[in-house]
Amino acid sequence: MSYFFLDEYEHMESYVPGEMPKDREYLKLNANESSYPPSPKVLEAMNSTEVKSMAHYSDPHCMELRKAIGEEYGFPAEQVFVGNGADEVLGFCMMSFFKPGMKVCFPDITYDFYRTYATTYRLNFVQFPLKKDLSIDVEDYVHTDRDVILANPNNPTGKAIPVSDIERIVAQDPKRMVIIDEAYVDYGNESCVDLVRKYSNLVVIQTFSKSRNMPGARIGFAISSADIISDMNKIKFAFNPFNMSTLAIVGGAAAIQDKDYFHRCINEVERVREMFEDALEDMGFGVIRTTTNFAFFHCPDVPAKVLCRELKKSGILVRHYSDQRINEYLRITIGTEEEMKQVLLKLGEIREKQYDRAC
Ligand SMILES: *Cc1c(COP(=O)(O)O)cnc(C)c1O
C-alpha cells in the first residue's frame, strides 16, 4: 500500500476473477463464458465502422445501443442505461444511490461482486443465508428495511425465484431500492423487466456476457424508471462520459437485432445443459438443475476440490468454492456438446482412478 492510498480502502475486498492460467491450452469452463462466437452481424457491424470510429470519440449517450435494447424490451431509450459490462452498471448504481452506512442485503451465497461493492462503498450489509436446499428465502427480502440486490437466477446455485416473488419484494416499500441482476435470465427464465412499468424502485440489470456470447466486448445494461436512468447518466457524465467504445455500441446493437442467432445459441446451450445434467445424474452425481448456461453438481465419492484439481490437470477449468456450504459442489459452464462429452469422460476416469486408489 502506498503512502497515498486512502485509509478507508484498507479492508476493501477486491473481486477475484476465475483463474486464467497460461501454462497450456485449457478448456475454460470456469467463468460462464461462451463456446460460441458472437453473431456474425456483430463482426460485420464492427468491421464497417472500425476504421473511421477510432479517430473520433464514441457517442457518450450510446443512443444507438440504448435504442436497440429499448426496442427489444419495449422501453424508450430514456429508460435504458448502458455500461462497460453489468459490473460497471452495478458500480454506477452504487455511486448514484448508495453511500457509506446505507443498509443493503443480498444472499450469503451469490455473485461475489455484491460483497466487493458493499465493502468498497462501506455499506452496512447483511447476507441472508440461503435455505437448506440452496434456494433464496423470499420472506427475508420482503420483510426487511434494507435495499435489495439479488441475482435471479442466482449464481452459482442456478436457482431462480418467480417474478411474482420479485414483485412482492418490490411492492413492499416504494422507498426501498431493489436491484435484480438478470445475467442468466435468457436461459428459460421469465424476466421481471415488465415490473419497471409499474414500480419506480426497481432496477433490472442484464449483460451481453452470457446469452449474447460477448464477455470480451464488455456490455451491460439497466432498465428502470426514466428518473433513475437519468440519475445514473448524470453520475456517468461526471465520472467517465465515454464509458462505451464505438465498437461496443455498434456491435451491441447488432447483437440485439440478430434475434435468430440469439435464439439458436440459447436453444443449443439449453439442450446441451439438459443432456449434461441427465448424464451426470445417470452417473450418480447430485445435480441442482439450473436454468442458466452452467451446471452445479456434487460427486458422491470424490471431494469437489480433488475433482477440480484433477480436471485442471487434464486441461479442463471449472469453478470450485471455498465457502463451506457449497465446497462439495462444482460449477461448470456449458460448452458445446463435444466439450461436455469430453468432460463427462474425464469425470468418469477421475472417479475410477480415485476408486482404485482407495482399494
Ligand atoms: C457474469 C455475471 C455478471 C457480469 O457481467 P458483465 O457484464 O460481464 O460485467 C454479473 N452478474 C452475474 C450474476 C454474473 O454471473
Coordinates of C-alpha atoms and ligand atoms in Angstrom, one line a residue:
M1 CA 0.0 0.0 0.0
S2 CA 1.4 3.4 -0.9
Y3 CA 1.5 6.4 1.3
F4 CA -1.3 7.9 -0.7
F5 CA -3.9 5.1 -0.6
L6 CA -7.0 6.1 1.4
D7 CA -7.3 4.5 4.8
E8 CA -10.9 3.6 4.2
Y9 CA -9.8 1.1 1.5
E10 CA -7.5 -0.8 3.8
H11 CA -10.1 -3.5 4.4
M12 CA -11.7 -3.4 0.9
E13 CA -12.1 -6.8 -0.7
S14 CA -11.3 -7.0 -4.4
Y15 CA -13.0 -9.4 -6.7
V16 CA -11.1 -12.5 -7.6
P17 CA -11.8 -13.4 -11.3
G18 CA -11.9 -17.1 -12.3
E19 CA -8.4 -18.3 -13.0
M20 CA -6.9 -17.8 -16.4
P21 CA -3.7 -19.9 -16.4
K22 CA -1.5 -19.6 -19.5
D23 CA 0.8 -22.6 -19.0
R24 CA -1.1 -24.6 -21.5
E25 CA -4.2 -24.7 -23.5
Y26 CA -7.3 -25.2 -21.4
L27 CA -11.0 -25.9 -22.0
K28 CA -12.1 -22.9 -20.0
L29 CA -15.4 -23.7 -18.3
N30 CA -14.9 -21.7 -15.1
A31 CA -16.3 -18.3 -15.9
N32 CA -19.6 -18.9 -17.7
E33 CA -18.3 -17.6 -21.0
S34 CA -19.5 -19.0 -24.3
S35 CA -18.2 -21.6 -26.6
Y36 CA -19.9 -19.9 -29.5
P37 CA -18.8 -16.7 -31.2
P38 CA -21.0 -13.6 -31.2
S39 CA -23.4 -13.2 -34.1
P40 CA -21.7 -12.7 -37.5
K41 CA -23.7 -9.5 -37.7
V42 CA -21.7 -8.1 -34.8
L43 CA -18.4 -8.6 -36.6
E44 CA -19.9 -7.1 -39.7
A45 CA -21.1 -4.0 -37.8
M46 CA -17.8 -3.6 -36.0
N47 CA -15.8 -4.0 -39.3
S48 CA -17.8 -1.4 -41.1
T49 CA -17.3 1.3 -38.5
E50 CA -13.9 0.3 -37.1
V51 CA -11.6 2.5 -39.2
K52 CA -13.4 5.8 -39.1
S53 CA -14.6 5.3 -35.5
M54 CA -11.1 5.1 -34.0
A55 CA -10.4 8.7 -35.0
H56 CA -13.4 10.1 -33.1
Y57 CA -14.9 9.8 -29.7
S58 CA -17.8 7.4 -29.2
D59 CA -21.3 8.7 -28.6
P60 CA -21.4 9.4 -24.9
H61 CA -25.2 8.9 -24.9
C62 CA -24.7 5.5 -26.5
M63 CA -28.0 6.2 -28.3
E64 CA -27.9 3.5 -31.0
L65 CA -27.4 0.8 -28.4
R66 CA -29.9 2.2 -25.9
K67 CA -32.5 2.4 -28.6
A68 CA -31.9 -1.1 -29.8
I69 CA -32.2 -2.5 -26.2
G70 CA -35.2 -0.4 -25.5
E71 CA -37.0 -1.6 -28.7
E72 CA -36.3 -5.2 -27.8
Y73 CA -37.8 -4.8 -24.3
G74 CA -40.5 -2.2 -25.1
F75 CA -39.0 0.8 -23.4
P76 CA -37.8 4.2 -24.6
A77 CA -34.0 4.8 -24.6
E78 CA -34.6 7.2 -21.7
Q79 CA -35.3 4.1 -19.5
V80 CA -32.1 2.3 -20.6
F81 CA -28.6 2.8 -19.2
V82 CA -25.6 1.0 -20.8
G83 CA -22.2 0.4 -19.2
N84 CA -18.9 -1.4 -19.6
G85 CA -20.4 -4.7 -18.5
A86 CA -23.1 -5.4 -15.9
D87 CA -20.3 -4.9 -13.3
E88 CA -19.9 -1.3 -14.3
V89 CA -23.7 -0.7 -14.4
L90 CA -23.8 -2.0 -10.8
G91 CA -20.9 0.3 -10.0
F92 CA -22.8 3.3 -11.3
C93 CA -25.9 2.2 -9.2
M94 CA -23.6 2.2 -6.2
M95 CA -22.1 5.6 -6.9
S96 CA -25.5 7.1 -7.6
F97 CA -27.7 5.6 -4.9
F98 CA -25.5 4.3 -2.0
K99 CA -23.3 5.9 0.5
P100 CA -21.3 4.6 3.5
G101 CA -23.6 3.2 6.2
M102 CA -26.6 2.6 4.0
K103 CA -28.4 -0.7 4.6
V104 CA -28.4 -3.3 1.9
C105 CA -28.9 -7.1 1.8
F106 CA -28.1 -10.0 -0.5
P107 CA -27.7 -13.8 -0.1
D108 CA -24.7 -15.4 1.7
I109 CA -24.1 -17.4 -1.4
T110 CA -24.3 -15.3 -4.6
Y111 CA -22.2 -13.4 -7.1
D112 CA -19.1 -12.3 -5.2
F113 CA -19.1 -8.9 -6.6
Y114 CA -22.0 -7.7 -4.4
R115 CA -19.8 -8.1 -1.3
T116 CA -17.0 -6.4 -3.1
Y117 CA -19.2 -3.4 -3.9
A118 CA -20.6 -3.4 -0.4
T119 CA -17.2 -3.2 1.2
T120 CA -15.8 -0.7 -1.4
Y121 CA -18.7 1.6 -0.7
R122 CA -18.6 0.8 3.0
L123 CA -22.3 -0.1 3.1
N124 CA -24.0 -1.7 6.1
F125 CA -24.7 -5.0 4.5
V126 CA -26.4 -8.2 5.6
Q127 CA -26.1 -11.6 3.8
F128 CA -29.3 -13.6 4.3
P129 CA -28.5 -17.3 4.3
L130 CA -29.9 -19.4 1.6
K131 CA -32.3 -22.2 2.7
K132 CA -31.0 -25.7 3.2
D133 CA -31.9 -26.6 -0.5
L134 CA -29.8 -23.5 -1.5
S135 CA -32.8 -21.5 -2.7
I136 CA -33.5 -17.9 -1.6
D137 CA -35.8 -17.3 1.3
V138 CA -38.0 -14.7 -0.3
E139 CA -39.5 -13.7 3.1
D140 CA -36.1 -12.4 4.2
Y141 CA -36.2 -9.8 1.4
V142 CA -39.9 -8.9 1.7
H143 CA -39.7 -8.2 5.4
T144 CA -36.6 -6.0 5.7
D145 CA -36.0 -2.3 5.7
R146 CA -32.8 -2.8 3.6
D147 CA -32.3 -2.2 -0.1
V148 CA -32.0 -5.4 -2.0
I149 CA -29.5 -6.9 -4.5
L150 CA -30.5 -10.3 -6.0
A151 CA -29.2 -12.3 -8.9
N152 CA -32.1 -14.1 -10.5
P153 CA -31.3 -16.9 -11.3
N154 CA -28.7 -16.9 -8.6
N155 CA -25.0 -17.6 -9.3
P156 CA -23.5 -20.2 -8.6
T157 CA -26.6 -22.2 -7.5
G158 CA -28.5 -21.6 -10.7
K159 CA -31.8 -21.3 -8.8
A160 CA -34.4 -18.8 -9.8
I161 CA -37.3 -17.3 -7.9
P162 CA -40.6 -16.4 -9.8
V163 CA -41.4 -12.9 -10.9
S164 CA -44.4 -12.9 -8.5
D165 CA -41.9 -13.2 -5.6
I166 CA -39.8 -10.3 -7.0
E167 CA -43.0 -8.3 -7.2
R168 CA -43.7 -8.9 -3.5
I169 CA -40.3 -7.7 -2.6
V170 CA -40.5 -4.6 -4.8
A171 CA -44.1 -3.7 -3.8
Q172 CA -43.4 -3.9 -0.1
D173 CA -41.9 -0.4 0.1
P174 CA -41.5 2.1 -2.7
K175 CA -38.7 3.8 -0.8
R176 CA -36.5 0.7 -0.9
M177 CA -34.4 0.2 -4.0
V178 CA -34.5 -3.3 -5.4
I179 CA -31.7 -4.3 -7.9
I180 CA -32.3 -7.5 -9.8
D181 CA -29.3 -8.9 -11.7
E182 CA -30.6 -11.0 -14.6
A183 CA -27.3 -12.1 -16.0
Y184 CA -28.8 -15.6 -16.8
V185 CA -32.4 -14.7 -17.4
D186 CA -32.4 -15.6 -21.1
Y187 CA -31.9 -19.4 -20.4
G188 CA -35.5 -20.2 -19.9
N189 CA -36.5 -17.7 -17.2
E190 CA -39.1 -15.0 -17.0
S191 CA -37.7 -11.5 -16.8
C192 CA -39.1 -9.1 -14.2
V193 CA -38.4 -6.2 -16.6
D194 CA -42.1 -5.5 -17.1
L195 CA -42.5 -4.6 -13.4
V196 CA -40.5 -1.5 -14.2
R197 CA -43.7 -0.1 -15.8
K198 CA -45.5 -0.4 -12.5
Y199 CA -42.8 0.3 -9.8
S200 CA -40.3 3.1 -9.7
N201 CA -37.9 1.5 -7.2
L202 CA -36.8 -1.4 -9.4
V203 CA -33.6 -1.6 -11.4
V204 CA -33.2 -4.6 -13.7
I205 CA -29.7 -5.3 -14.9
Q206 CA -28.7 -7.6 -17.8
T207 CA -25.5 -8.4 -19.7
F208 CA -24.2 -9.3 -23.1
S209 CA -21.5 -11.5 -21.5
K210 CA -23.6 -14.7 -21.2
S211 CA -26.5 -15.2 -23.6
R212 CA -25.1 -12.9 -26.3
N213 CA -21.6 -14.5 -26.3
M214 CA -19.7 -11.2 -25.8
P215 CA -18.0 -11.1 -22.4
G216 CA -14.9 -9.5 -24.1
A217 CA -16.9 -6.7 -25.5
R218 CA -18.0 -5.5 -22.0
I219 CA -21.6 -4.6 -22.4
G220 CA -24.2 -4.5 -19.7
F221 CA -27.4 -2.5 -19.2
A222 CA -30.0 -1.4 -16.8
I223 CA -33.7 -0.8 -17.4
S224 CA -35.5 1.3 -14.8
S225 CA -37.6 4.5 -14.4
A226 CA -36.6 7.4 -16.5
D227 CA -35.6 9.3 -13.3
I228 CA -33.3 6.6 -12.1
I229 CA -31.6 6.2 -15.5
S230 CA -31.2 10.0 -15.8
D231 CA -29.5 10.0 -12.3
M232 CA -27.1 7.3 -13.4
N233 CA -26.3 9.2 -16.5
K234 CA -25.6 12.3 -14.5
I235 CA -23.0 10.3 -12.5
K236 CA -21.6 8.7 -15.6
F237 CA -21.1 12.1 -17.2
A238 CA -19.3 13.3 -14.0
F239 CA -17.0 10.2 -14.0
N240 CA -16.4 8.7 -17.4
P241 CA -18.6 10.2 -20.2
F242 CA -17.2 7.9 -22.9
N243 CA -17.6 4.7 -21.0
M244 CA -18.6 2.6 -24.1
S245 CA -16.4 2.3 -27.1
T246 CA -17.9 2.8 -30.6
L247 CA -17.2 -0.9 -31.3
A248 CA -19.3 -1.9 -28.2
I249 CA -22.1 0.4 -29.2
V250 CA -22.4 -0.8 -32.8
G251 CA -21.6 -4.4 -32.0
G252 CA -24.1 -4.5 -29.2
A253 CA -26.9 -3.0 -31.3
A254 CA -26.2 -5.6 -34.0
A255 CA -26.3 -8.4 -31.4
I256 CA -29.7 -7.3 -30.1
Q257 CA -31.1 -7.2 -33.6
D258 CA -30.0 -10.7 -34.6
K259 CA -32.7 -12.5 -32.8
D260 CA -32.5 -15.6 -34.8
Y261 CA -28.9 -16.2 -33.9
F262 CA -29.6 -15.4 -30.2
H263 CA -32.4 -17.9 -30.0
R264 CA -30.4 -20.6 -31.8
C265 CA -27.4 -20.3 -29.4
I266 CA -29.7 -20.3 -26.3
N267 CA -31.6 -23.4 -27.5
E268 CA -28.3 -25.2 -28.1
V269 CA -26.9 -24.3 -24.6
E270 CA -30.2 -25.5 -23.0
R271 CA -30.2 -28.7 -25.0
V272 CA -26.6 -29.5 -24.1
R273 CA -27.1 -28.5 -20.4
E274 CA -30.0 -30.9 -20.1
M275 CA -28.0 -33.7 -21.8
F276 CA -25.1 -33.0 -19.4
E277 CA -27.2 -32.9 -16.3
D278 CA -29.0 -36.1 -17.3
A279 CA -25.7 -37.8 -17.9
L280 CA -24.4 -36.6 -14.5
E281 CA -27.4 -38.0 -12.8
D282 CA -27.1 -41.3 -14.6
M283 CA -23.5 -41.5 -13.3
G284 CA -24.8 -40.9 -9.7
F285 CA -23.8 -37.3 -9.3
G286 CA -26.1 -35.0 -7.3
V287 CA -27.3 -32.2 -9.6
I288 CA -29.0 -29.0 -8.8
R289 CA -30.9 -28.3 -12.0
T290 CA -30.4 -24.8 -13.3
T291 CA -31.9 -22.5 -15.9
T292 CA -28.6 -20.9 -16.9
N293 CA -25.5 -21.6 -19.0
F294 CA -23.8 -23.6 -16.3
A295 CA -24.4 -26.8 -14.2
F296 CA -24.0 -27.1 -10.4
F297 CA -23.3 -30.5 -9.1
H298 CA -21.5 -32.6 -6.5
C299 CA -19.9 -36.0 -6.6
P300 CA -20.9 -38.7 -4.1
D301 CA -17.4 -40.2 -3.8
V302 CA -14.7 -37.7 -4.8
P303 CA -14.2 -34.4 -2.9
A304 CA -15.0 -31.4 -5.2
K305 CA -11.6 -30.0 -4.5
V306 CA -9.9 -33.1 -5.9
L307 CA -12.2 -33.3 -8.9
C308 CA -11.4 -29.6 -9.7
R309 CA -7.7 -30.3 -9.4
E310 CA -7.8 -33.4 -11.5
L311 CA -9.9 -31.8 -14.1
K312 CA -7.4 -29.0 -14.3
K313 CA -4.5 -31.5 -14.7
S314 CA -6.4 -32.9 -17.7
G315 CA -6.9 -29.4 -19.2
I316 CA -10.4 -28.5 -18.0
L317 CA -11.1 -25.5 -15.8
V318 CA -14.2 -25.5 -13.6
R319 CA -15.1 -23.4 -10.6
H320 CA -14.8 -24.6 -7.0
Y321 CA -15.8 -22.6 -4.0
S322 CA -14.2 -22.5 -0.6
D323 CA -17.4 -21.4 1.2
Q324 CA -18.2 -24.3 3.5
R325 CA -21.9 -24.6 2.5
I326 CA -21.0 -25.3 -1.2
N327 CA -17.5 -26.6 -1.1
E328 CA -18.6 -30.0 -2.2
Y329 CA -20.1 -28.5 -5.4
L330 CA -18.6 -27.6 -8.7
R331 CA -19.9 -25.1 -11.2
I332 CA -19.2 -25.8 -14.8
T333 CA -20.0 -23.7 -17.8
I334 CA -22.0 -25.4 -20.6
G335 CA -19.8 -25.6 -23.7
T336 CA -20.5 -27.4 -26.9
E337 CA -21.9 -30.9 -26.9
E338 CA -18.5 -32.3 -27.8
E339 CA -16.8 -30.4 -25.0
M340 CA -19.3 -31.6 -22.4
K341 CA -18.9 -35.2 -23.6
Q342 CA -15.2 -34.8 -23.1
V343 CA -15.9 -33.5 -19.5
L344 CA -18.2 -36.5 -18.7
L345 CA -15.5 -38.9 -19.9
K346 CA -12.9 -37.2 -17.7
L347 CA -15.2 -37.2 -14.7
G348 CA -15.7 -40.9 -15.1
E349 CA -11.9 -41.5 -15.4
I350 CA -11.1 -39.5 -12.3
R351 CA -13.7 -41.3 -10.2
E352 CA -12.3 -44.7 -11.4
K353 CA -8.8 -43.7 -10.5
Q354 CA -9.8 -42.5 -7.1
Y355 CA -11.7 -45.7 -6.5
D356 CA -8.7 -47.8 -7.5
R357 CA -6.5 -45.8 -5.1
A358 CA -8.9 -46.4 -2.3
C359 CA -9.0 -50.2 -2.7
Ligands
LIG1 C1 -21.3 -12.9 -15.2 C2 -22.1 -12.1 -14.2 C3 -22.1 -10.7 -14.3 C4 -21.0 -10.0 -15.0 O1 -21.5 -9.4 -16.1 P1 -20.5 -8.5 -17.0 O2 -21.4 -7.9 -18.0 O3 -19.5 -9.4 -17.7 O4 -19.8 -7.5 -16.1 C5 -23.0 -10.0 -13.4 N1 -23.8 -10.7 -12.6 C6 -23.8 -12.0 -12.5 C7 -24.7 -12.7 -11.6 C8 -23.0 -12.8 -13.3 O5 -22.9 -14.1 -13.2

